[in-house]
Coordinates of N, CA and C in Angstrom, one line a residue:
M1 N 46.1 -103.3 140.6 CA 44.7 -103.4 140.1 C 44.8 -103.2 138.6
P2 N 44.2 -104.0 137.7 CA 44.1 -103.8 136.3 C 43.3 -102.5 136.0
I3 N 43.7 -101.8 135.0 CA 43.0 -100.6 134.6 C 42.4 -100.8 133.2
H4 N 41.1 -100.7 133.2 CA 40.3 -100.9 131.9 C 39.4 -99.7 131.7
V5 N 39.1 -99.5 130.4 CA 38.2 -98.4 130.0 C 36.8 -98.9 130.3
A6 N 35.9 -98.1 130.8 CA 34.5 -98.5 131.0 C 33.8 -98.9 129.7
A7 N 33.3 -100.1 129.7 CA 32.7 -100.7 128.5 C 31.3 -100.1 128.3
Q8 N 31.1 -99.5 127.1 CA 29.8 -98.9 126.7 C 29.4 -99.4 125.3
P9 N 28.2 -99.8 125.1 CA 27.0 -99.5 125.9 C 26.7 -100.6 126.9
A10 N 27.6 -101.5 127.1 CA 27.3 -102.7 128.0 C 27.0 -102.2 129.4
G11 N 27.6 -101.1 129.9 CA 27.3 -100.6 131.2 C 25.9 -100.1 131.3
W12 N 25.4 -99.4 130.3 CA 24.1 -98.9 130.3 C 23.1 -100.0 130.2
I13 N 23.4 -101.0 129.4 CA 22.5 -102.2 129.3 C 22.4 -102.9 130.7
F14 N 23.5 -103.1 131.3 CA 23.5 -103.7 132.6 C 22.7 -102.9 133.7
L15 N 22.9 -101.6 133.6 CA 22.2 -100.7 134.5 C 20.7 -100.8 134.3
I16 N 20.3 -100.7 133.0 CA 18.8 -100.8 132.7 C 18.3 -102.2 133.2
G17 N 19.0 -103.2 133.0 CA 18.6 -104.6 133.4 C 18.4 -104.6 134.9
T18 N 19.3 -104.0 135.6 CA 19.2 -103.9 137.1 C 18.0 -103.1 137.5
L19 N 17.7 -102.0 136.9 CA 16.6 -101.2 137.2 C 15.3 -102.0 136.9
L20 N 15.2 -102.7 135.8 CA 14.0 -103.5 135.5 C 13.8 -104.6 136.6
I21 N 14.8 -105.3 137.0 CA 14.6 -106.3 138.1 C 14.1 -105.6 139.4
L22 N 14.7 -104.5 139.7 CA 14.4 -103.8 141.0 C 12.9 -103.3 140.9
S23 N 12.6 -102.7 139.7 CA 11.2 -102.2 139.5 C 10.2 -103.3 139.5
S24 N 10.5 -104.4 139.0 CA 9.6 -105.6 139.0 C 9.2 -106.0 140.4
I25 N 10.3 -106.1 141.2 CA 10.0 -106.6 142.6 C 9.2 -105.5 143.4
L26 N 9.5 -104.2 143.1 CA 8.8 -103.2 143.8 C 7.3 -103.1 143.3
A27 N 7.1 -103.4 142.0 CA 5.7 -103.5 141.5 C 4.9 -104.6 142.1
W28 N 5.6 -105.7 142.3 CA 4.9 -106.9 143.0 C 4.5 -106.5 144.4
W29 N 5.4 -105.7 145.1 CA 5.1 -105.3 146.4 C 4.0 -104.3 146.5
A30 N 4.0 -103.3 145.5 CA 3.0 -102.2 145.6 C 1.6 -102.6 145.1
I31 N 1.6 -103.5 144.0 CA 0.3 -103.8 143.4 C -0.4 -104.9 144.1
G32 N 0.4 -105.9 144.6 CA -0.2 -107.1 145.2 C -0.6 -106.7 146.7
G33 N -0.8 -107.8 147.4 CA -1.2 -107.6 148.8 C 0.0 -107.4 149.8
E34 N 1.2 -107.5 149.3 CA 2.4 -107.4 150.1 C 2.5 -106.1 150.9
R35 N 2.2 -105.0 150.3 CA 2.3 -103.7 150.9 C 1.3 -103.6 152.0
R36 N 0.0 -104.1 151.8 CA -1.0 -104.0 152.8 C -0.8 -104.9 153.9
E37 N -0.2 -106.1 153.7 CA 0.0 -107.1 154.8 C 1.2 -106.8 155.6
R38 N 2.3 -106.3 154.9 CA 3.6 -106.2 155.6 C 4.2 -104.8 155.6
G39 N 3.4 -103.9 155.1 CA 3.9 -102.5 155.2 C 5.1 -102.2 154.3
W40 N 5.9 -101.3 154.8 CA 7.1 -100.8 154.0 C 8.4 -101.5 154.3
A41 N 8.3 -102.7 154.8 CA 9.5 -103.4 155.1 C 10.4 -103.6 153.9
L42 N 9.8 -104.0 152.8 CA 10.6 -104.3 151.6 C 11.4 -103.1 151.1
P43 N 10.7 -101.9 150.9 CA 11.5 -100.7 150.5 C 12.6 -100.4 151.5
F44 N 12.3 -100.5 152.8 CA 13.4 -100.2 153.8 C 14.6 -101.1 153.6
V45 N 14.3 -102.4 153.4 CA 15.4 -103.4 153.2 C 16.1 -103.0 151.9
F46 N 15.4 -102.6 150.9 CA 16.1 -102.2 149.6 C 17.1 -101.0 149.9
V47 N 16.6 -100.0 150.6 CA 17.4 -98.8 150.8 C 18.6 -99.2 151.7
G48 N 18.3 -100.1 152.7 CA 19.3 -100.5 153.6 C 20.5 -101.2 153.0
T49 N 20.1 -102.1 152.1 CA 21.1 -102.9 151.3 C 21.9 -102.0 150.4
A50 N 21.2 -101.0 149.7 CA 21.9 -100.1 148.8 C 22.9 -99.2 149.6
L51 N 22.5 -98.8 150.8 CA 23.4 -98.0 151.6 C 24.6 -98.8 152.1
S52 N 24.4 -100.1 152.4 CA 25.5 -100.9 152.8 C 26.5 -101.0 151.7
A53 N 26.1 -100.9 150.4 CA 27.1 -100.9 149.3 C 28.1 -99.8 149.4
V54 N 27.6 -98.6 149.9 CA 28.5 -97.5 150.0 C 29.7 -97.7 151.0
V55 N 29.4 -98.4 152.1 CA 30.3 -98.7 153.1 C 31.2 -99.9 152.8
I56 N 30.5 -101.0 152.3 CA 31.2 -102.3 152.2 C 31.9 -102.5 150.9
E57 N 31.3 -102.1 149.8 CA 31.9 -102.4 148.5 C 33.3 -102.0 148.3
P58 N 33.7 -100.8 148.5 CA 35.1 -100.4 148.2 C 36.1 -101.1 149.1
I59 N 35.7 -101.5 150.3 CA 36.6 -102.2 151.2 C 36.9 -103.6 150.7
F60 N 35.8 -104.3 150.4 CA 36.0 -105.7 150.0 C 36.6 -105.8 148.6
D61 N 36.3 -104.8 147.7 CA 36.9 -104.8 146.4 C 38.5 -104.8 146.5
N62 N 39.0 -104.1 147.5 CA 40.4 -104.0 147.8 C 40.9 -105.4 148.4
T63 N 40.3 -105.9 149.4 CA 40.8 -107.1 150.0 C 40.6 -108.3 149.2
L64 N 39.5 -108.4 148.4 CA 39.2 -109.6 147.6 C 39.7 -109.4 146.1
L65 N 40.4 -108.3 145.8 CA 41.0 -108.1 144.5 C 40.0 -108.0 143.4
Y66 N 39.2 -106.9 143.4 CA 38.1 -106.8 142.4 C 38.3 -105.4 141.8
W67 N 38.2 -105.3 140.4 CA 38.4 -104.0 139.8 C 37.1 -103.5 139.2
Y68 N 37.0 -102.1 139.1 CA 36.1 -101.4 138.3 C 36.9 -100.4 137.5
P69 N 36.4 -100.0 136.3 CA 37.1 -99.0 135.6 C 37.2 -97.7 136.4
P70 N 38.3 -97.1 136.5 CA 38.5 -95.9 137.4 C 37.7 -94.7 136.9
V71 N 37.6 -94.6 135.5 CA 36.8 -93.5 134.9 C 35.5 -94.1 134.3
N72 N 34.4 -93.7 134.8 CA 33.1 -94.3 134.3 C 32.0 -93.3 134.4
E73 N 31.3 -93.1 133.3 CA 30.3 -92.2 133.2 C 29.1 -92.6 134.1
L74 N 29.0 -93.9 134.5 CA 28.0 -94.4 135.3 C 28.4 -94.4 136.8
A75 N 29.5 -93.6 137.2 CA 30.0 -93.7 138.5 C 29.0 -93.1 139.5
F76 N 28.8 -93.8 140.6 CA 28.0 -93.3 141.7 C 28.8 -92.6 142.7
F77 N 30.0 -93.1 143.1 CA 30.9 -92.5 144.0 C 32.3 -93.2 143.9
R78 N 33.3 -92.5 144.4 CA 34.6 -93.1 144.4 C 35.1 -93.1 145.9
G79 N 35.6 -94.3 146.3 CA 36.2 -94.4 147.6 C 37.2 -95.6 147.7
F80 N 38.2 -95.4 148.5 CA 39.2 -96.4 148.7 C 39.8 -96.9 147.3
E81 N 40.0 -95.9 146.4 CA 40.6 -96.2 145.1 C 39.7 -97.0 144.2
R82 N 38.4 -97.1 144.5 CA 37.5 -97.8 143.6 C 36.4 -96.9 143.2
T83 N 36.1 -96.9 141.9 CA 35.0 -96.1 141.3 C 33.8 -97.0 141.2
I84 N 32.8 -96.8 142.1 CA 31.6 -97.7 142.1 C 30.5 -97.2 141.2
P85 N 30.1 -97.9 140.2 CA 29.0 -97.5 139.4 C 27.6 -97.6 140.0
W86 N 26.6 -97.0 139.4 CA 25.3 -97.0 140.0 C 24.7 -98.4 140.1
Y87 N 25.0 -99.3 139.2 CA 24.3 -100.6 139.3 C 24.8 -101.4 140.4
V88 N 25.8 -101.0 141.2 CA 26.3 -101.7 142.3 C 25.3 -101.5 143.5
P89 N 25.0 -100.3 144.0 CA 24.0 -100.2 145.1 C 22.6 -100.7 144.7
L90 N 22.3 -100.5 143.4 CA 21.0 -101.0 142.9 C 21.0 -102.5 142.9
G91 N 22.1 -103.1 142.5 CA 22.2 -104.5 142.5 C 22.2 -105.1 143.9
Y92 N 22.8 -104.4 144.8 CA 22.7 -104.8 146.2 C 21.3 -104.9 146.6
A93 N 20.5 -103.9 146.3 CA 19.1 -103.8 146.7 C 18.3 -105.0 146.2
W94 N 18.4 -105.3 144.9 CA 17.5 -106.4 144.4 C 18.0 -107.7 144.8
F95 N 19.4 -107.9 144.8 CA 19.9 -109.2 145.1 C 19.9 -109.5 146.6
F96 N 20.6 -108.7 147.4 CA 20.6 -109.0 148.8 C 19.3 -108.7 149.5
G97 N 18.8 -107.5 149.2 CA 17.5 -107.1 149.8 C 16.3 -108.0 149.3
G98 N 16.1 -108.1 148.0 CA 15.0 -108.8 147.5 C 15.1 -110.3 147.8
T99 N 16.2 -110.9 147.6 CA 16.4 -112.3 147.9 C 16.2 -112.6 149.4
A100 N 16.7 -111.8 150.3 CA 16.6 -112.0 151.7 C 15.1 -111.8 152.1
Y101 N 14.5 -110.8 151.6 CA 13.0 -110.6 151.9 C 12.2 -111.8 151.5
L102 N 12.4 -112.3 150.3 CA 11.6 -113.5 149.8 C 11.9 -114.7 150.6
L103 N 13.2 -114.9 151.0 CA 13.6 -116.0 151.8 C 13.0 -115.9 153.2
A104 N 12.9 -114.7 153.8 CA 12.3 -114.6 155.1 C 10.8 -114.9 155.1
R105 N 10.2 -114.5 154.0 CA 8.8 -114.9 153.9 C 8.6 -116.4 153.8
R106 N 9.5 -117.1 153.1 CA 9.5 -118.5 153.0 C 9.8 -119.2 154.3
F107 N 10.7 -118.6 155.1 CA 11.0 -119.1 156.4 C 9.8 -119.1 157.4
E108 N 8.8 -118.2 157.1 CA 7.7 -118.1 158.0 C 6.9 -119.4 158.1
R109 N 6.9 -120.2 157.0 CA 6.2 -121.4 157.0 C 7.1 -122.6 157.5
G110 N 8.3 -122.3 157.9 CA 9.2 -123.4 158.3 C 9.9 -123.9 157.0
I111 N 11.0 -124.6 157.2 CA 11.8 -125.0 156.0 C 12.5 -126.3 156.3
T112 N 12.6 -127.2 155.4 CA 13.3 -128.5 155.6 C 14.7 -128.3 155.1
S113 N 15.6 -129.2 155.5 CA 17.0 -129.1 155.1 C 17.1 -129.2 153.6
T114 N 16.3 -130.1 152.9 CA 16.4 -130.2 151.5 C 16.1 -128.9 150.8
T115 N 15.0 -128.3 151.3 CA 14.6 -127.0 150.7 C 15.6 -125.9 150.9
L116 N 16.2 -125.9 152.1 CA 17.2 -124.9 152.4 C 18.3 -124.9 151.5
W117 N 18.9 -126.1 151.2 CA 20.1 -126.3 150.4 C 19.7 -126.1 148.9
T118 N 18.5 -126.4 148.5 CA 18.0 -126.2 147.2 C 18.0 -124.7 146.9
L119 N 17.4 -124.0 147.8 CA 17.3 -122.5 147.7 C 18.7 -121.9 147.7
F120 N 19.6 -122.4 148.5 CA 20.9 -121.8 148.6 C 21.7 -122.1 147.2
A121 N 21.5 -123.3 146.7 CA 22.2 -123.5 145.4 C 21.6 -122.6 144.3
G122 N 20.3 -122.3 144.4 CA 19.7 -121.4 143.4 C 20.2 -120.0 143.5
V123 N 20.4 -119.5 144.7 CA 20.9 -118.2 145.0 C 22.4 -118.1 144.5
V124 N 23.1 -119.1 144.8 CA 24.5 -119.2 144.3 C 24.6 -119.0 142.8
V125 N 23.7 -119.8 142.1 CA 23.7 -119.7 140.6 C 23.4 -118.3 140.1
I126 N 22.3 -117.7 140.8 CA 21.9 -116.4 140.3 C 23.1 -115.4 140.5
D127 N 23.7 -115.4 141.7 CA 24.8 -114.5 141.9 C 26.0 -114.8 141.0
W128 N 26.3 -116.0 140.8 CA 27.4 -116.4 139.9 C 27.2 -115.8 138.5
L129 N 25.9 -116.0 138.0 CA 25.6 -115.5 136.7 C 25.7 -114.0 136.6
A130 N 25.1 -113.3 137.6 CA 25.2 -111.8 137.6 C 26.6 -111.3 137.6
V131 N 27.4 -111.8 138.5 CA 28.8 -111.4 138.6 C 29.6 -111.8 137.3
S132 N 29.3 -112.9 136.8 CA 30.0 -113.4 135.6 C 29.7 -112.5 134.4
I133 N 28.4 -112.1 134.3 CA 28.0 -111.2 133.2 C 28.8 -109.9 133.2
C134 N 29.1 -109.4 134.4 CA 30.0 -108.2 134.5 C 31.3 -108.5 134.0
E135 N 31.9 -109.7 134.3 CA 33.2 -110.0 133.8 C 33.2 -110.3 132.3
W136 N 32.2 -110.9 131.8 CA 32.1 -111.2 130.3 C 31.9 -109.9 129.5
L137 N 31.2 -108.9 130.1 CA 31.0 -107.7 129.4 C 32.2 -106.7 129.7
N138 N 33.1 -107.1 130.5 CA 34.3 -106.2 130.8 C 33.9 -105.0 131.6
L139 N 32.9 -105.2 132.5 CA 32.4 -104.1 133.3 C 33.2 -104.1 134.6
S140 N 33.6 -105.2 135.1 CA 34.3 -105.4 136.4 C 34.7 -106.9 136.5
A141 N 35.7 -107.2 137.3 CA 36.1 -108.6 137.4 C 37.1 -108.7 138.6
F142 N 37.3 -110.0 139.0 CA 38.3 -110.3 139.9 C 39.6 -110.4 139.2
Y143 N 40.7 -110.2 140.0 CA 42.1 -110.4 139.4 C 42.9 -111.1 140.4
G144 N 44.2 -111.3 140.1 CA 45.1 -112.1 141.0 C 44.9 -113.6 140.8
S145 N 45.4 -114.3 141.7 CA 45.4 -115.8 141.7 C 44.2 -116.3 142.4
Q146 N 43.0 -116.0 141.8 CA 41.7 -116.4 142.4 C 41.5 -117.9 142.3
P147 N 41.2 -118.6 143.5 CA 40.8 -120.0 143.4 C 39.4 -120.2 142.9
F148 N 39.2 -121.3 142.3 CA 37.8 -121.7 141.8 C 37.3 -120.7 140.8
H149 N 38.3 -120.1 140.0 CA 37.9 -119.1 139.0 C 38.1 -119.8 137.6
L150 N 37.2 -120.7 137.3 CA 37.4 -121.6 136.1 C 36.6 -121.0 134.9
F151 N 35.4 -120.5 135.1 CA 34.6 -120.0 134.1 C 33.6 -119.0 134.7
G152 N 33.7 -117.7 134.3 CA 32.9 -116.7 134.9 C 33.6 -116.3 136.2
S153 N 32.8 -115.9 137.2 CA 33.4 -115.4 138.5 C 33.8 -116.5 139.4
P154 N 34.6 -116.3 140.4 CA 35.0 -117.4 141.3 C 33.8 -117.9 142.1
L155 N 33.8 -119.2 142.2 CA 32.7 -119.9 142.8 C 32.6 -119.5 144.3
W156 N 33.8 -119.4 144.9 CA 33.7 -119.1 146.4 C 33.0 -117.8 146.7
F157 N 33.1 -116.8 145.8 CA 32.5 -115.5 146.0 C 31.0 -115.6 146.0
S158 N 30.5 -116.4 145.0 CA 29.0 -116.6 145.0 C 28.5 -117.3 146.2
F159 N 29.3 -118.2 146.8 CA 28.9 -118.8 148.0 C 28.8 -117.7 149.1
C160 N 29.7 -116.8 149.1 CA 29.7 -115.7 150.2 C 28.5 -114.8 150.0
D161 N 28.3 -114.4 148.7 CA 27.2 -113.5 148.5 C 25.8 -114.2 148.8
A162 N 25.7 -115.4 148.4 CA 24.4 -116.1 148.8 C 24.3 -116.3 150.3
T163 N 25.4 -116.5 150.9 CA 25.3 -116.6 152.4 C 24.9 -115.3 153.0
G164 N 25.4 -114.2 152.5 CA 25.0 -112.9 153.0 C 23.5 -112.7 152.9
A165 N 22.9 -113.1 151.8 CA 21.5 -113.0 151.6 C 20.7 -113.9 152.6
F166 N 21.2 -115.1 152.9 CA 20.6 -116.0 153.8 C 20.7 -115.5 155.3
V167 N 21.8 -114.9 155.6 CA 22.0 -114.4 157.0 C 21.1 -113.2 157.2
L168 N 20.9 -112.3 156.2 CA 20.0 -111.2 156.3 C 18.6 -111.8 156.4
A169 N 18.3 -112.8 155.6 CA 16.9 -113.4 155.7 C 16.6 -114.0 157.1
G170 N 17.6 -114.6 157.7 CA 17.5 -115.1 159.1 C 17.2 -113.9 160.0
A171 N 18.0 -112.8 159.9 CA 17.8 -111.7 160.7 C 16.4 -111.1 160.5
L172 N 15.9 -111.0 159.3 CA 14.6 -110.5 159.0 C 13.5 -111.4 159.6
H173 N 13.7 -112.7 159.5 CA 12.8 -113.7 160.1 C 12.6 -113.5 161.6
M174 N 13.7 -113.2 162.3 CA 13.6 -113.0 163.7 C 13.2 -111.6 164.1
L175 N 13.5 -110.5 163.3 CA 13.3 -109.2 163.7 C 12.0 -108.6 163.3
L176 N 11.5 -108.9 162.1 CA 10.3 -108.3 161.6 C 9.1 -108.3 162.5
P177 N 8.8 -109.4 163.2 CA 7.7 -109.4 164.1 C 7.8 -108.3 165.2
H178 N 9.0 -107.9 165.5 CA 9.3 -106.9 166.6 C 9.5 -105.5 166.1
L179 N 9.4 -105.3 164.8 CA 9.7 -104.0 164.2 C 8.4 -103.4 163.7
A180 N 7.6 -102.8 164.5 CA 6.4 -102.2 164.1 C 6.6 -100.7 164.0
G181 N 5.8 -100.0 163.2 CA 5.8 -98.6 163.1 C 7.2 -98.0 162.7
T182 N 7.6 -97.0 163.5 CA 8.9 -96.4 163.2 C 10.1 -97.3 163.5
R183 N 9.9 -98.4 164.2 CA 11.0 -99.3 164.5 C 11.5 -100.0 163.2
R184 N 10.7 -99.9 162.2 CA 11.1 -100.5 161.0 C 12.2 -99.8 160.3
L185 N 12.5 -98.6 160.8 CA 13.6 -97.8 160.3 C 15.0 -98.5 160.6
W186 N 15.0 -99.4 161.6 CA 16.2 -100.2 161.8 C 16.6 -101.0 160.6
L187 N 15.6 -101.3 159.7 CA 16.0 -102.1 158.5 C 16.9 -101.3 157.6
L188 N 17.1 -100.0 157.8 CA 18.0 -99.3 157.0 C 19.5 -99.6 157.4
I189 N 19.7 -100.1 158.6 CA 21.0 -100.4 159.0 C 21.3 -101.8 159.2
V190 N 20.3 -102.7 159.4 CA 20.6 -104.1 159.6 C 21.4 -104.8 158.5
P191 N 21.1 -104.5 157.2 CA 21.9 -105.1 156.1 C 23.4 -104.8 156.2
L192 N 23.7 -103.6 156.7 CA 25.2 -103.3 156.8 C 25.9 -104.2 157.8
F193 N 25.2 -104.6 158.9 CA 25.8 -105.5 159.9 C 25.8 -106.9 159.4
T194 N 24.7 -107.4 158.8 CA 24.6 -108.8 158.4 C 25.6 -109.1 157.2
Y195 N 25.6 -108.3 156.2 CA 26.4 -108.6 155.1 C 27.9 -108.3 155.4
G196 N 28.2 -107.2 156.1 CA 29.5 -106.9 156.5 C 30.1 -108.0 157.3
A197 N 29.4 -108.4 158.3 CA 29.9 -109.5 159.2 C 30.0 -110.8 158.5
T198 N 29.1 -111.1 157.6 CA 29.1 -112.4 156.9 C 30.3 -112.4 155.9
L199 N 30.4 -111.4 155.1 CA 31.5 -111.4 154.1 C 32.9 -111.3 154.8
G200 N 32.9 -110.5 155.9 CA 34.2 -110.3 156.6 C 34.7 -111.6 157.2
S201 N 33.8 -112.4 157.7 CA 34.1 -113.6 158.4 C 34.4 -114.8 157.4
T202 N 33.5 -115.0 156.5 CA 33.6 -116.1 155.6 C 34.7 -116.0 154.6
T203 N 35.1 -114.7 154.2 CA 36.1 -114.6 153.2 C 37.5 -114.5 153.9
A204 N 37.6 -114.5 155.2 CA 38.9 -114.4 155.9 C 40.0 -115.3 155.3
P205 N 39.7 -116.6 155.2 CA 40.7 -117.5 154.7 C 41.2 -117.1 153.3
V206 N 40.3 -116.9 152.4 CA 40.8 -116.6 151.0 C 41.4 -115.2 150.9
T207 N 40.9 -114.2 151.7 CA 41.5 -112.9 151.7 C 42.9 -112.9 152.2
I208 N 43.2 -113.7 153.2 CA 44.6 -113.8 153.7 C 45.5 -114.4 152.6
A209 N 44.9 -115.5 152.0 CA 45.7 -116.2 151.0 C 46.0 -115.3 149.8
L210 N 45.0 -114.5 149.3 CA 45.1 -113.7 148.1 C 46.1 -112.5 148.3
N211 N 46.3 -112.1 149.6 CA 47.1 -110.9 149.9 C 48.4 -111.3 150.6
S212 N 48.8 -112.6 150.5 CA 50.0 -113.1 151.2 C 51.0 -113.8 150.3
G213 N 50.7 -113.9 149.0 CA 51.6 -114.5 148.1 C 51.7 -116.0 148.3
W214 N 50.7 -116.7 148.9 CA 50.8 -118.1 149.1 C 50.8 -118.9 147.8
P215 N 51.3 -120.1 147.8 CA 51.2 -120.9 146.6 C 49.8 -121.2 146.2
M216 N 49.6 -121.6 145.0 CA 48.2 -121.8 144.5 C 47.5 -122.9 145.2
V217 N 48.2 -123.9 145.6 CA 47.5 -125.0 146.3 C 46.9 -124.5 147.7
A218 N 47.7 -123.7 148.4 CA 47.2 -123.1 149.6 C 46.1 -122.2 149.4
T219 N 46.1 -121.4 148.3 CA 45.0 -120.5 148.0 C 43.7 -121.2 147.7
W220 N 43.8 -122.3 147.0 CA 42.6 -123.1 146.7 C 42.1 -123.7 148.0
M221 N 43.0 -124.2 148.9 CA 42.5 -124.7 150.2 C 41.8 -123.6 151.0
A222 N 42.3 -122.4 150.9 CA 41.7 -121.3 151.6 C 40.3 -121.0 151.0
G223 N 40.2 -121.0 149.6 CA 38.9 -120.9 149.0 C 37.9 -121.9 149.4
A224 N 38.4 -123.2 149.5 CA 37.5 -124.2 150.0 C 37.1 -124.0 151.4
A225 N 38.0 -123.5 152.3 CA 37.7 -123.2 153.7 C 36.6 -122.1 153.7
T226 N 36.7 -121.1 152.8 CA 35.7 -120.0 152.8 C 34.3 -120.6 152.5
M227 N 34.3 -121.5 151.5 CA 33.0 -122.1 151.2 C 32.4 -123.0 152.3
V228 N 33.3 -123.6 153.0 CA 32.8 -124.4 154.2 C 32.2 -123.5 155.3
L229 N 32.9 -122.4 155.5 CA 32.4 -121.4 156.5 C 31.0 -120.9 156.0
C230 N 30.8 -120.7 154.7 CA 29.5 -120.3 154.2 C 28.5 -121.3 154.5
M231 N 28.8 -122.6 154.3 CA 27.8 -123.6 154.5 C 27.4 -123.8 156.0
I232 N 28.4 -123.5 156.8 CA 28.1 -123.6 158.3 C 27.1 -122.4 158.6
A233 N 27.4 -121.3 158.1 CA 26.5 -120.1 158.3 C 25.1 -120.4 157.8
V234 N 25.0 -121.0 156.6 CA 23.6 -121.3 156.1 C 23.0 -122.4 156.9
H235 N 23.7 -123.4 157.3 CA 23.2 -124.4 158.2 C 22.6 -123.8 159.5
T236 N 23.3 -122.8 160.0 CA 22.8 -122.2 161.2 C 21.5 -121.4 161.0
V237 N 21.4 -120.7 159.8 CA 20.2 -120.0 159.4 C 19.1 -121.0 159.3
G238 N 19.4 -122.2 158.7 CA 18.4 -123.3 158.6 C 17.8 -123.7 159.9
L239 N 18.6 -123.8 160.9 CA 18.1 -124.1 162.3 C 17.1 -123.1 162.8
I240 N 17.4 -121.8 162.5 CA 16.5 -120.7 162.9 C 15.2 -120.8 162.2
A241 N 15.2 -121.2 160.9 CA 14.0 -121.2 160.1 C 13.4 -122.5 160.0
A242 N 13.8 -123.5 160.8 CA 13.3 -124.9 160.6 C 11.8 -125.0 161.0
R243 N 11.4 -124.2 162.0 CA 10.0 -124.3 162.4 C 9.3 -123.0 162.0
P244 N 8.0 -123.1 161.8 CA 7.2 -121.9 161.5 C 7.3 -120.9 162.6
R245 N 7.1 -119.6 162.2 CA 7.2 -118.6 163.2 C 6.1 -118.7 164.2

C-alpha cells in the first residue's frame, strides 16, 4: 500500500463539506414535513450506514486496494491496517443513507425503466465525483492495476457504490411499511447487510483479478463483469419498485 502524508487543509475542507451536506439533509428532514410523516427513519438510516463503515470500510480497502494516510489528525479509528478518517462514516451516512432514503421515497410512486437508469447514472456520477475529489486532493485513492481508472476514481467502483445505494433503497421500500415504533431500530443494522452483501458480491470478479496478478486484459474484463453484476442488481431493484407501494 502506498504511504502518503495526510493532506491538510484539504482534509478539513473535505470534512466540513461532508458535514454541510449531511446537515442540509437533516435540516430538510427536521424542518419540513418529513419528520412528521415518516418519523425517525432517516436518522436511523444515517446512523446505520455510518456504523456499517466501521465494519465494511477497512475490509474492502484491503481487498480493493485503497489507501488512506496511516497517520491522520482526522482519524476516526484504525483497523485492518487502515486509518479511517471521520469523513468516511459521515460520507457513508449522506451518500448511502441519504441517497437510499430519497430513492425509496421515489419508489413509493412506482418507477419506469427509463427513470431507474437515469437515477442510477446520476448516482454513479455523484459517487465518482466524490471519490475522485479525494484522489485529486491526495486524501485517499486506489492503487495497483485498477481497470477503468482513466481519470479520477475507477468507474467500476462508482457502479458498485451506486448499486449499494439502490439495493438499500429497495430494502427500505419493502421494509419501512412494516417497521413501526421500536421496530425501526432494525434500520441501524440493515445497511450493514445490504451494502456488505452488494459490494462483496459485485466486486468479486475485480477483487480476484486485482489480487491474483492477472494480465491487464483479464483485469479489465473482470472490471466489466463487476459492472454487469451491478446492472443486474439495479434491474432487480427496478422490478421491486416498478409499481406503487
